[in-house]
Tab-separated table of C-alpha atoms and ligand atoms in Angstrom:
chain	number	residue	atom	x	y	z
A	21	MET	CA	16.854	11.563	4.795
A	22	PHE	CA	16.427	14.286	2.210
A	23	ASP	CA	14.512	16.915	4.207
A	24	PHE	CA	14.787	20.426	2.734
A	25	TYR	CA	12.248	22.033	5.111
A	26	GLN	CA	13.529	20.262	8.252
A	27	VAL	CA	10.330	18.316	8.795
A	28	THR	CA	12.306	15.827	10.903
A	29	ASP	CA	12.743	18.617	13.501
A	30	LEU	CA	8.992	18.300	14.035
A	31	LEU	CA	9.265	14.605	14.936
A	32	THR	CA	9.825	13.261	18.435
A	33	PRO	CA	13.279	11.835	19.286
A	34	GLU	CA	11.661	8.379	19.451
A	35	GLU	CA	10.211	8.747	15.943
A	36	ARG	CA	13.624	9.815	14.629
A	37	GLU	CA	15.293	6.822	16.289
A	38	ILE	CA	12.791	4.387	14.797
A	39	GLN	CA	13.378	5.825	11.337
A	40	LYS	CA	17.157	5.616	11.761
A	41	ALA	CA	16.949	1.994	12.909
A	42	ALA	CA	14.633	1.085	10.015
A	43	ARG	CA	17.015	2.663	7.492
A	44	LYS	CA	20.042	0.886	8.942
A	45	PHE	CA	18.273	-2.476	8.944
A	46	LEU	CA	16.893	-2.114	5.401
A	47	GLU	CA	20.197	-0.869	3.963
A	48	ALA	CA	21.955	-3.917	5.394
A	49	GLU	CA	19.338	-6.611	4.792
A	50	CYS	CA	17.554	-5.496	1.598
A	51	LEU	CA	19.303	-2.830	-0.460
A	52	PRO	CA	22.161	-5.049	-1.695
A	53	TYR	CA	19.771	-7.809	-2.834
A	54	ILE	CA	16.616	-6.033	-3.964
A	55	ALA	CA	17.463	-5.878	-7.688
A	56	GLU	CA	18.051	-9.640	-7.740
A	57	TRP	CA	14.801	-10.391	-5.883
A	58	TRP	CA	12.968	-8.075	-8.288
A	59	GLU	CA	14.527	-9.661	-11.376
A	60	LYS	CA	13.731	-13.178	-10.130
A	61	ALA	CA	10.228	-12.081	-9.053
A	62	GLU	CA	10.852	-13.239	-5.473
A	63	PHE	CA	9.615	-11.802	-2.225
A	64	PRO	CA	12.188	-12.214	0.603
A	65	THR	CA	10.109	-14.497	2.847
A	66	HIS	CA	13.120	-15.053	5.156
A	67	LEU	CA	12.683	-11.440	6.329
A	68	ILE	CA	9.027	-11.644	7.394
A	69	LYS	CA	9.781	-12.503	11.030
A	70	LYS	CA	12.586	-9.911	11.083
A	71	PHE	CA	10.052	-7.304	9.923
A	72	GLY	CA	8.003	-8.394	12.934
A	73	GLU	CA	10.991	-8.022	15.277
A	74	MET	CA	11.696	-4.561	13.818
A	75	GLY	CA	8.116	-3.507	14.632
A	76	PHE	CA	7.129	-3.004	10.976
A	77	LEU	CA	3.917	-5.045	11.294
A	78	GLY	CA	0.960	-3.266	12.898
A	79	PRO	CA	3.058	-0.711	14.824
A	80	SER	CA	0.041	1.485	15.646
A	81	LEU	CA	-1.884	-1.278	17.419
A	82	PRO	CA	-1.872	-1.394	21.217
A	83	PRO	CA	0.808	-3.582	22.881
A	84	GLU	CA	-1.814	-6.064	24.164
A	85	TYR	CA	-2.361	-7.095	20.528
A	86	GLY	CA	1.314	-7.132	19.558
A	87	GLY	CA	1.709	-3.508	18.398
A	88	GLN	CA	3.665	-0.654	19.977
A	89	GLY	CA	0.914	1.960	20.118
A	90	ALA	CA	3.108	3.923	17.705
A	91	SER	CA	2.206	7.372	16.376
A	92	ALA	CA	0.868	7.924	12.873
A	93	ALA	CA	4.194	9.530	11.921
A	94	THR	CA	6.041	6.384	13.027
A	95	TYR	CA	3.901	4.234	10.730
A	96	GLY	CA	4.500	6.756	7.942
A	97	LEU	CA	8.268	6.775	8.463
A	98	ILE	CA	8.429	2.975	8.407
A	99	SER	CA	6.493	3.015	5.110
A	100	TYR	CA	8.885	5.694	3.804
A	101	GLU	CA	11.986	3.643	4.628
A	102	LEU	CA	10.542	0.418	3.198
A	103	GLU	CA	9.553	2.069	-0.082
A	104	ARG	CA	12.910	3.857	-0.325
A	105	ILE	CA	14.190	0.336	-0.986
A	106	ASP	CA	11.227	-1.032	-2.988
A	107	SER	CA	7.458	-0.524	-3.214
A	108	GLY	CA	7.011	-4.308	-2.928
A	109	LEU	CA	8.484	-4.363	0.592
A	110	ARG	CA	6.202	-1.514	1.652
A	111	SER	CA	3.254	-3.275	0.019
A	112	PHE	CA	3.838	-6.398	2.098
A	113	CYS	CA	3.809	-4.367	5.315
A	114	SER	CA	0.905	-2.102	4.209
A	115	VAL	CA	-1.298	-5.118	3.557
A	116	GLN	CA	-0.361	-6.873	6.788
A	117	SER	CA	-0.733	-3.722	8.970
A	118	SER	CA	-3.500	-1.673	7.356
A	119	LEU	CA	-5.566	-4.179	5.420
A	120	VAL	CA	-5.408	-7.274	7.629
A	121	MET	CA	-4.518	-6.246	11.195
A	122	TYR	CA	-6.503	-2.990	11.088
A	123	PRO	CA	-9.906	-4.551	10.177
A	124	ILE	CA	-9.431	-7.340	12.716
A	125	TRP	CA	-8.551	-4.752	15.366
A	126	ALA	CA	-11.293	-2.263	14.398
A	127	TYR	CA	-14.130	-4.680	13.573
A	128	GLY	CA	-13.144	-8.081	14.968
A	129	SER	CA	-14.454	-9.915	18.028
A	130	GLU	CA	-12.204	-10.185	21.076
A	131	GLU	CA	-11.568	-13.857	20.171
A	132	GLN	CA	-10.524	-12.906	16.625
A	133	LYS	CA	-8.199	-10.179	17.924
A	134	ARG	CA	-6.502	-12.490	20.417
A	135	ALA	CA	-6.270	-15.382	17.945
A	136	TYR	CA	-4.694	-13.425	15.095
A	137	LEU	CA	-3.213	-10.034	15.962
A	138	PRO	CA	-0.140	-11.001	18.034
A	139	ARG	CA	0.801	-13.699	15.504
A	140	LEU	CA	0.369	-11.275	12.596
A	141	ALA	CA	2.505	-8.689	14.452
A	142	SER	CA	5.347	-11.166	14.911
A	143	GLY	CA	5.213	-12.342	11.284
A	144	GLU	CA	4.296	-15.893	12.334
A	145	LEU	CA	1.130	-15.442	10.264
A	146	VAL	CA	0.757	-13.577	6.964
A	147	GLY	CA	-2.509	-12.107	5.740
A	148	CYS	CA	-3.968	-10.769	2.516
A	149	PHE	CA	-6.966	-8.560	1.683
A	150	GLY	CA	-9.436	-9.511	-1.025
A	151	LEU	CA	-11.623	-6.684	-2.271
A	152	THR	CA	-10.890	-6.288	-6.010
A	153	GLU	CA	-12.567	-8.678	-8.445
A	154	PRO	CA	-11.812	-9.542	-12.082
A	155	ASP	CA	-14.601	-7.305	-13.449
A	156	GLY	CA	-13.028	-4.147	-12.022
A	157	GLY	CA	-11.591	-2.688	-8.846
A	158	SER	CA	-12.499	0.996	-8.981
A	159	ASP	CA	-16.168	0.276	-8.304
A	160	PRO	CA	-15.905	-2.445	-5.668
A	161	ASP	CA	-19.588	-2.238	-4.766
A	162	GLY	CA	-21.022	-2.495	-8.266
A	163	ASN	CA	-18.553	-5.166	-9.365
A	164	MET	CA	-18.649	-7.407	-6.284
A	165	LYS	CA	-19.880	-10.870	-7.272
A	166	THR	CA	-18.425	-12.781	-4.309
A	167	ARG	CA	-21.279	-14.039	-2.186
A	168	ALA	CA	-21.605	-15.298	1.406
A	169	ARG	CA	-24.555	-17.635	1.882
A	170	LYS	CA	-25.700	-18.512	5.390
A	171	ASP	CA	-25.976	-22.270	5.920
A	172	GLY	CA	-26.878	-23.255	9.483
A	173	GLY	CA	-24.077	-22.019	11.721
A	174	ASP	CA	-21.741	-21.430	8.775
A	175	TYR	CA	-21.238	-19.115	5.835
A	176	VAL	CA	-20.402	-20.484	2.407
A	177	LEU	CA	-18.278	-18.150	0.267
A	178	SER	CA	-18.035	-18.253	-3.529
A	179	GLY	CA	-16.300	-15.875	-5.901
A	180	THR	CA	-12.977	-14.713	-7.323
A	181	LYS	CA	-10.668	-11.951	-6.132
A	182	MET	CA	-8.017	-10.465	-8.415
A	183	TRP	CA	-4.641	-8.756	-7.956
A	184	ILE	CA	-4.292	-9.757	-4.319
A	185	THR	CA	-0.961	-8.810	-2.702
A	186	ASN	CA	0.541	-11.623	-0.545
A	187	GLY	CA	-2.147	-14.037	-1.828
A	188	ASN	CA	0.186	-17.030	-2.186
A	189	LEU	CA	2.073	-16.243	1.025
A	190	ALA	CA	-0.963	-15.787	3.226
A	191	HIS	CA	-2.230	-18.014	6.016
A	192	LEU	CA	-5.442	-16.030	6.179
A	193	ALA	CA	-7.390	-13.814	3.810
A	194	VAL	CA	-9.711	-10.989	4.801
A	195	VAL	CA	-12.361	-11.501	2.123
A	196	TRP	CA	-15.138	-8.997	1.418
A	197	ALA	CA	-18.369	-10.549	0.136
A	198	LYS	CA	-22.057	-9.693	-0.115
A	199	ASP	CA	-24.450	-11.530	2.180
A	200	GLU	CA	-27.999	-12.519	1.271
A	201	GLU	CA	-29.236	-9.004	2.102
A	202	GLY	CA	-26.694	-7.571	-0.351
A	203	GLU	CA	-24.594	-6.073	2.478
A	204	VAL	CA	-20.801	-6.130	2.168
A	205	ARG	CA	-19.313	-8.167	5.043
A	206	GLY	CA	-15.733	-9.119	5.937
A	207	PHE	CA	-14.654	-12.715	6.642
A	208	ILE	CA	-11.399	-14.115	7.995
A	209	VAL	CA	-10.770	-17.111	5.751
A	210	PRO	CA	-7.911	-19.559	6.483
A	211	THR	CA	-6.187	-20.143	3.163
A	212	ASP	CA	-6.024	-23.906	3.778
A	213	SER	CA	-9.840	-24.052	3.774
A	214	LYS	CA	-11.385	-26.585	1.390
A	215	GLY	CA	-12.321	-24.841	-1.879
A	216	PHE	CA	-9.801	-21.968	-1.448
A	217	ARG	CA	-7.110	-21.558	-4.108
A	218	ALA	CA	-4.467	-18.866	-4.725
A	219	ASN	CA	-2.945	-18.588	-8.208
A	220	LYS	CA	0.219	-16.510	-8.473
A	221	ILE	CA	0.089	-13.861	-11.214
A	222	GLN	CA	3.142	-14.244	-13.462
A	223	HIS	CA	4.942	-11.995	-15.961
A	224	LYS	CA	4.465	-8.731	-14.022
A	225	ALA	CA	6.625	-5.852	-15.242
A	226	SER	CA	5.973	-3.957	-12.008
A	227	LEU	CA	6.166	-4.774	-8.286
A	228	ARG	CA	8.062	-7.943	-9.096
A	229	ALA	CA	9.467	-8.345	-5.571
A	230	SER	CA	5.897	-8.674	-4.296
A	231	VAL	CA	3.581	-11.664	-4.622
A	232	THR	CA	0.306	-10.884	-6.420
A	233	SER	CA	-2.424	-13.511	-6.758
A	234	GLU	CA	-5.854	-14.436	-7.909
A	235	LEU	CA	-7.955	-15.958	-5.109
A	236	VAL	CA	-10.613	-18.478	-6.075
A	237	LEU	CA	-13.248	-19.399	-3.501
A	238	GLU	CA	-15.415	-22.366	-4.451
A	239	GLU	CA	-18.037	-22.992	-1.794
A	240	VAL	CA	-15.594	-22.230	1.029
A	241	ARG	CA	-17.284	-23.008	4.333
A	242	VAL	CA	-16.366	-20.935	7.391
A	243	PRO	CA	-18.095	-20.746	10.773
A	244	ALA	CA	-20.249	-17.662	11.419
A	245	SER	CA	-17.582	-16.670	13.983
A	246	ALA	CA	-15.227	-15.969	11.013
A	247	MET	CA	-17.267	-12.908	10.058
A	248	LEU	CA	-16.034	-9.525	11.314
A	249	PRO	CA	-18.970	-8.543	13.513
A	250	GLY	CA	-18.220	-4.834	13.863
A	251	VAL	CA	-18.960	-3.479	10.386
A	252	LYS	CA	-21.225	-3.900	7.405
A	253	GLY	CA	-21.326	-2.030	4.120
A	254	LEU	CA	-18.627	-0.691	1.824
A	255	LYS	CA	-17.300	1.618	4.518
A	256	GLY	CA	-15.712	-1.508	6.096
A	257	PRO	CA	-13.147	-2.133	3.346
A	258	LEU	CA	-12.925	1.565	2.409
A	259	SER	CA	-11.924	2.505	5.959
A	260	CYS	CA	-9.046	-0.009	5.703
A	261	LEU	CA	-7.992	1.596	2.425
A	262	THR	CA	-7.818	4.964	4.191
A	263	GLN	CA	-5.198	3.484	6.561
A	264	ALA	CA	-3.169	1.958	3.727
A	265	ARG	CA	-3.408	5.019	1.479
A	266	TYR	CA	-2.100	7.128	4.370
A	267	GLY	CA	1.016	4.902	4.520
A	268	ILE	CA	1.421	5.040	0.732
A	269	ALA	CA	1.430	8.862	0.847
A	270	TRP	CA	4.579	8.578	3.009
A	271	GLY	CA	6.015	5.554	1.211
A	272	ALA	CA	6.016	7.134	-2.248
A	273	LEU	CA	8.279	9.889	-0.894
A	274	GLY	CA	10.816	7.241	0.120
A	275	ALA	CA	10.936	6.087	-3.496
A	276	LEU	CA	11.201	9.726	-4.621
A	277	GLU	CA	14.163	10.306	-2.300
A	278	ALA	CA	15.873	7.191	-3.691
A	279	VAL	CA	15.560	8.262	-7.344
A	280	TYR	CA	16.410	11.913	-6.621
A	281	THR	CA	19.592	10.952	-4.752
A	282	GLU	CA	20.622	8.516	-7.470
A	283	ALA	CA	20.044	11.054	-10.255
A	284	LEU	CA	21.855	13.825	-8.345
A	285	GLU	CA	24.932	11.666	-7.719
A	286	PHE	CA	25.015	10.530	-11.338
A	287	ALA	CA	24.603	14.082	-12.647
A	288	GLN	CA	27.517	15.342	-10.509
A	289	SER	CA	29.918	12.760	-11.883
A	290	ARG	CA	28.760	12.449	-15.516
A	291	THR	CA	30.631	14.834	-17.806
A	292	THR	CA	29.581	15.809	-21.323
A	293	PHE	CA	30.829	18.703	-23.445
A	294	GLY	CA	33.462	19.491	-20.819
A	295	ALA	CA	31.241	19.852	-17.719
A	296	PRO	CA	29.165	17.729	-15.353
A	297	ILE	CA	25.582	17.361	-16.562
A	298	ALA	CA	24.509	18.700	-13.112
A	299	SER	CA	25.695	22.110	-14.335
A	300	ARG	CA	23.177	22.112	-17.225
A	301	GLN	CA	19.924	23.980	-16.855
A	302	LEU	CA	17.756	21.216	-18.316
A	303	VAL	CA	19.128	18.677	-15.824
A	304	GLN	CA	18.815	21.101	-12.909
A	305	GLU	CA	15.171	21.725	-13.776
A	306	LYS	CA	14.434	17.991	-13.412
A	307	LEU	CA	16.318	17.743	-10.120
A	308	VAL	CA	14.605	20.843	-8.727
A	309	ARG	CA	11.184	19.482	-9.670
A	310	MET	CA	11.930	16.237	-7.808
A	311	ALA	CA	13.253	18.039	-4.725
A	312	ALA	CA	10.365	20.531	-4.667
A	313	ASN	CA	7.752	17.783	-4.968
A	314	HIS	CA	9.434	15.770	-2.224
A	315	THR	CA	9.455	18.815	0.054
A	316	LYS	CA	5.774	19.623	-0.525
A	317	GLY	CA	4.802	15.959	-0.231
A	318	LEU	CA	6.587	15.580	3.098
A	319	LEU	CA	4.725	18.578	4.509
A	320	LEU	CA	1.439	17.002	3.376
A	321	ALA	CA	2.353	13.670	4.939
A	322	TRP	CA	3.479	15.220	8.225
A	323	ARG	CA	0.258	17.250	8.529
A	324	LEU	CA	-1.803	14.134	7.757
A	325	ALA	CA	0.003	12.369	10.603
A	326	GLN	CA	-1.013	15.128	13.005
A	327	LEU	CA	-4.633	14.972	11.835
A	328	LYS	CA	-4.637	11.178	12.103
A	329	ASP	CA	-3.362	11.180	15.684
A	330	ALA	CA	-5.929	13.866	16.560
A	331	GLY	CA	-8.714	11.684	15.091
A	332	LYS	CA	-9.566	14.419	12.555
A	333	LEU	CA	-8.398	12.756	9.355
A	334	LYS	CA	-10.878	12.875	6.455
A	335	PRO	CA	-10.672	10.189	3.719
A	336	ALA	CA	-10.590	12.874	0.998
A	337	GLN	CA	-7.500	14.431	2.619
A	338	VAL	CA	-5.792	11.053	2.335
A	339	SER	CA	-6.909	10.800	-1.300
A	340	LEU	CA	-5.147	14.061	-2.108
A	341	ALA	CA	-1.869	12.996	-0.501
A	342	LYS	CA	-1.938	9.475	-2.024
A	343	ARG	CA	-2.756	10.874	-5.456
A	344	ASP	CA	-0.224	13.691	-5.532
A	345	ASN	CA	2.704	12.077	-3.704
A	346	VAL	CA	2.541	8.925	-5.813
A	347	ARG	CA	2.281	10.809	-9.097
A	348	ALA	CA	5.184	13.076	-8.012
A	349	ALA	CA	7.278	9.991	-7.248
A	350	LEU	CA	6.356	8.341	-10.559
A	351	ASN	CA	7.231	11.464	-12.551
A	352	GLY	CA	10.416	11.863	-10.493
A	353	ALA	CA	11.445	8.269	-11.251
A	354	ARG	CA	10.858	8.835	-14.973
A	355	ALA	CA	13.005	11.994	-14.847
A	356	ALA	CA	15.740	10.230	-12.877
A	357	ARG	CA	15.799	7.406	-15.414
A	358	GLU	CA	16.219	9.991	-18.135
A	359	ILE	CA	19.111	11.745	-16.344
A	360	LEU	CA	20.880	8.386	-16.066
A	361	GLY	CA	20.824	8.022	-19.861
A	362	GLY	CA	21.438	4.477	-21.137
A	363	SER	CA	22.576	3.338	-17.677
A	364	GLY	CA	19.091	4.170	-16.498
A	365	ILE	CA	17.577	1.179	-18.239
A	366	THR	CA	19.541	-1.390	-16.231
A	367	LEU	CA	18.720	-2.818	-12.809
A	368	GLU	CA	22.225	-1.852	-11.653
A	369	TYR	CA	20.591	1.482	-10.903
A	370	HIS	CA	17.408	1.743	-8.879
A	371	SER	CA	15.430	4.349	-10.805
A	372	ILE	CA	13.833	2.145	-13.449
A	373	ARG	CA	12.780	-0.422	-10.810
A	374	HIS	CA	11.133	2.346	-8.770
A	375	MET	CA	9.576	3.769	-11.941
A	376	LEU	CA	8.026	0.444	-12.916
A	377	ASN	CA	6.864	-0.252	-9.341
A	378	LEU	CA	5.256	3.168	-9.067
A	379	GLU	CA	3.042	2.390	-12.082
A	380	THR	CA	1.317	-0.103	-9.776
A	381	VAL	CA	1.281	2.246	-6.792
A	382	ASP	CA	-0.355	4.906	-8.978
A	383	THR	CA	-3.046	2.311	-9.862
A	384	TYR	CA	-3.760	0.363	-6.675
A	385	GLU	CA	-5.528	1.675	-3.592
A	386	GLY	CA	-7.611	3.846	-5.939
A	387	THR	CA	-6.203	4.931	-9.291
A	388	HIS	CA	-4.914	8.490	-9.750
A	389	ASP	CA	-8.101	9.350	-11.661
A	390	ILE	CA	-10.428	7.787	-9.079
A	391	HIS	CA	-8.805	9.971	-6.392
A	392	THR	CA	-9.259	12.982	-8.681
A	393	LEU	CA	-12.969	12.157	-8.860
A	394	ILE	CA	-13.229	11.572	-5.087
A	395	LEU	CA	-11.715	15.056	-4.619
A	396	GLY	CA	-13.906	16.546	-7.352
A	397	ARG	CA	-16.950	15.203	-5.483
A	398	GLU	CA	-15.605	16.580	-2.194
A	399	PHE	CA	-14.975	20.076	-3.568
A	400	THR	CA	-17.962	20.538	-5.896
A	401	GLY	CA	-20.613	18.298	-4.375
A	402	HIS	CA	-21.172	16.727	-7.824
A	403	ASN	CA	-20.460	13.003	-8.254
A	404	ALA	CA	-18.579	12.483	-11.542
A	405	LEU	CA	-17.749	8.853	-10.629
A	406	GLY	CA	-21.143	7.724	-11.905
A	407	GLU	CA	-23.998	6.170	-10.038
A	408	SER	CA	-23.620	2.681	-11.510
A	409	ALA	CA	-22.251	1.164	-8.335
A	410	LYS	CA	-25.362	1.170	-6.193
A	411	LYS	CA	-27.684	0.445	-9.160
A	412	ALA	CA	-25.609	-2.549	-10.284
A	413	ALA	CA	-25.546	-3.853	-6.732
A	414	LEU	CA	-29.305	-3.549	-6.420
A	415	SER	CA	-29.919	-5.327	-9.736
A	416	LEU	CA	-27.874	-8.340	-8.503
A	417	ARG	CA	-30.088	-8.880	-5.457
B	6	TGC	P1	-19.430	5.847	-1.338
B	6	TGC	O1	-20.903	6.070	-1.401
B	6	TGC	O2	-18.504	6.939	-1.614
B	6	TGC	O3	-19.070	5.246	0.104
B	6	TGC	C1	-19.727	4.127	0.670
B	6	TGC	C2	-19.578	4.235	2.186
B	6	TGC	O4	-18.186	4.194	2.540
B	6	TGC	C3	-17.787	5.442	3.186
B	6	TGC	N1	-16.461	5.780	2.656
B	6	TGC	C4	-15.334	5.670	3.338
B	6	TGC	N2	-15.091	5.321	4.604
B	6	TGC	C5	-13.798	5.306	5.006
B	6	TGC	N3	-12.767	5.589	4.197
B	6	TGC	C6	-12.969	5.928	2.900
B	6	TGC	N4	-11.934	6.189	2.100
B	6	TGC	C7	-14.291	5.988	2.429
B	6	TGC	N5	-14.853	6.290	1.233
B	6	TGC	C8	-16.180	6.157	1.376
B	6	TGC	C9	-18.859	6.445	2.801
B	6	TGC	O5	-18.965	7.456	3.781
B	6	TGC	C10	-20.095	5.564	2.756
B	6	TGC	O6	-20.484	5.293	4.104
B	6	TGC	P2	-22.038	5.084	4.490
B	6	TGC	O7	-22.034	5.007	5.973
B	6	TGC	O8	-22.745	6.297	3.927
B	6	TGC	O9	-22.450	3.811	3.816
B	6	TGC	O10	-19.160	4.601	-2.263
B	6	TGC	P3	-18.997	4.517	-3.801
B	6	TGC	O11	-19.484	3.164	-4.228
B	6	TGC	O12	-19.534	5.732	-4.483
B	6	TGC	O13	-17.410	4.490	-3.820
B	6	TGC	C11	-16.678	5.015	-4.782
B	6	TGC	C12	-15.205	5.107	-4.365
B	6	TGC	C13	-14.501	5.661	-5.547
B	6	TGC	C14	-15.055	6.052	-3.190
B	6	TGC	C15	-14.608	3.788	-3.900
B	6	TGC	O14	-15.291	2.714	-4.311
B	6	TGC	C16	-13.115	3.688	-4.125
B	6	TGC	O15	-12.319	4.195	-3.348
B	6	TGC	N6	-12.675	2.977	-5.221
B	6	TGC	C17	-11.285	2.581	-5.367
B	6	TGC	C18	-11.152	1.167	-4.871
B	6	TGC	C19	-9.816	0.878	-4.287
B	6	TGC	O16	-9.077	1.737	-3.842
B	6	TGC	N7	-9.493	-0.403	-4.202
B	6	TGC	C20	-8.291	-0.815	-3.562
B	6	TGC	C21	-8.265	-2.308	-3.346
B	6	TGC	S1	-7.067	-2.823	-2.160
B	6	TGC	C22	-5.597	-2.525	-2.867
B	6	TGC	O17	-5.443	-1.990	-3.916
B	6	TGC	C23	-4.467	-2.970	-2.054
B	6	TGC	S2	-2.937	-2.700	-2.729
B	6	TGC	C24	-2.089	-2.847	-1.296
B	6	TGC	C25	-0.631	-2.923	-1.420
B	6	TGC	O18	-0.095	-3.868	-2.020
B	6	TGC	O19	0.006	-1.979	-0.860
B	7	FAD	P1	-10.650	-0.535	-13.384
B	7	FAD	O1	-11.444	-0.246	-12.169
B	7	FAD	O2	-11.240	-1.457	-14.384
B	7	FAD	O3	-10.252	0.831	-14.085
B	7	FAD	C1	-9.651	0.859	-15.387
B	7	FAD	C2	-9.394	2.318	-15.767
B	7	FAD	O4	-10.636	3.042	-15.813
B	7	FAD	C3	-8.498	3.065	-14.767
B	7	FAD	O5	-7.640	3.916	-15.469
B	7	FAD	C4	-9.481	3.888	-13.950
B	7	FAD	O6	-8.912	5.074	-13.413
B	7	FAD	C5	-10.556	4.207	-15.011
B	7	FAD	N1	-11.871	4.455	-14.431
B	7	FAD	C6	-12.628	3.614	-13.689
B	7	FAD	N2	-13.781	4.193	-13.326
B	7	FAD	C7	-13.765	5.453	-13.833
B	7	FAD	C8	-14.668	6.566	-13.794
B	7	FAD	N3	-15.830	6.509	-13.128
B	7	FAD	N4	-14.299	7.690	-14.451
B	7	FAD	C9	-13.122	7.772	-15.112
B	7	FAD	N5	-12.226	6.760	-15.169
B	7	FAD	C10	-12.541	5.626	-14.537
B	7	FAD	N6	-6.765	-5.199	-4.706
B	7	FAD	C11	-7.121	-5.805	-3.534
B	7	FAD	O7	-8.312	-5.913	-3.209
B	7	FAD	N7	-6.162	-6.293	-2.687
B	7	FAD	C12	-4.835	-6.223	-2.967
B	7	FAD	O8	-4.014	-6.653	-2.169
B	7	FAD	C13	-4.439	-5.622	-4.204
B	7	FAD	N8	-3.128	-5.573	-4.561
B	7	FAD	C14	-2.789	-5.165	-5.836
B	7	FAD	C15	-1.465	-5.358	-6.300
B	7	FAD	C16	-1.134	-5.015	-7.604
B	7	FAD	C17	0.259	-5.287	-8.114
B	7	FAD	C18	-2.110	-4.433	-8.458
B	7	FAD	C19	-1.762	-4.031	-9.865
B	7	FAD	C20	-3.391	-4.235	-8.002
B	7	FAD	C21	-3.755	-4.624	-6.697
B	7	FAD	N9	-5.083	-4.545	-6.256
B	7	FAD	C22	-5.460	-5.111	-5.059
B	7	FAD	C23	-6.128	-4.086	-7.178
B	7	FAD	C24	-6.182	-2.578	-7.364
B	7	FAD	O9	-6.735	-1.939	-6.258
B	7	FAD	C25	-6.988	-2.305	-8.635
B	7	FAD	O10	-6.162	-2.667	-9.730
B	7	FAD	C26	-7.416	-0.852	-8.757
B	7	FAD	O11	-8.358	-0.518	-7.756
B	7	FAD	C27	-8.045	-0.551	-10.151
B	7	FAD	O12	-8.975	-1.523	-10.489
B	7	FAD	P2	-8.887	-2.235	-11.953
B	7	FAD	O13	-7.476	-2.681	-12.149
B	7	FAD	O14	-9.924	-3.285	-12.005
B	7	FAD	O15	-9.203	-1.087	-12.976
């Protein structure tokens, strides 16, 4: 691992071992094939159960529910190693761990936890998380049109979710919908329910080794016991996003390490005008920027891990790390692609694939600008996001 400030010295021996094992596994099972999967727009479904065996799915959950009670740093390091190969692999595990297993664990009934968590941890079941809708994802409250109508002992769900990772792979979807009181509630919806449809989104130029879908729910009937009883309101889905964004703050640095290493190796061996391009000031400036951003980002991520384990993590702190680490990785990937010259546009090298993937990572889980505005609100006390969300929600009631 590229680690200029010896952050790995601050990890426990167990955390270091888990990272080493994850790297070895991913280098053997994924690195040689990832460009082909990406080009063919395929997710490697044959690896899902192996991810489970490796402990990549819900590692922080207690062992009684299939997890390992792992530290926050362990979850971060797994995300780092996955995204060092491809953001799509990390996305799969982020959704399963933080957006499906976490809400069931944090807000589910005991029956829901026992029915789903161990099978999600082993990879026997795959889940997806439906919050975003076609009218816009940044304002999930104001734009939420999906409704849950009570009908006897059931709920009937209607609406459309957009850009849903794992949608066509999933056995169950955690769907966020407004009930008749206008409260946001979470539902565990089996994807073979009558009226449920997942349509795979085609022609993506980013995150191609990940499945992204539209979910259509037409009068989908689920028993009242499918609702997550432990939370209502937007803080339900937003608290899941905090978990996933935390992992992304680590993951993006994995991608940054991959493009930095590739650009450095290329620059050492590429000779122009009688000397390696690594000896040129303009090239060194790009490499130094990548290495410096990686170093600062890793310190942010490591400190976040400490705060998370201590139960002191604030969502705005996660916003800062997600925002800055992802943008640093995206800019680093663009610079690496440039250092590689013409070779940089082919999938034989990894930088352009990371660069295109990171366009998505910069957008999902809160766009770069939305995190800027969350931080602006935190620091100044003024809300520059706009007040439309609550007003629009009220007008729909
Ligand atoms: P706001 O008034 O700020 O908050 C409503 C309630 O939620 C609480 N809250 C949070 N709780 C936990 N974690 C967070 N990050 C939280 N942010 C807010 C807040 O305290 C409040 O609680 P209460 O008790 O007072 O009701 O709500 P708002 O409508 O003003 O929200 C604006 C904003 C910008 C914060 C929010 O809507 C937002 O984050 N927008 C971005 C949406 C987003 O990130 N969507 C992601 C969809 S999932 C996805 O992209 C998965 S990709 C996965 C992959 O493939 O890896
Ligand atoms: P919009 O919200 O319409 O925003 C458009 C632009 O306007 C952005 O640049 C934004 O920054 C800007 N903007 C918005 N509001 C403001 C403001 N107040 N001030 C200034 N600028 C503003 N969602 C899920 O629920 N589950 C998933 O699994 C999932 N996976 C995804 C996978 C992929 C590949 C992608 C691309 C997206 C995924 N998403 C998922 C959706 C993702 O979270 C949204 O795309 C994201 O939140 C932005 O929403 P939007 O695309 O509707 O853009």
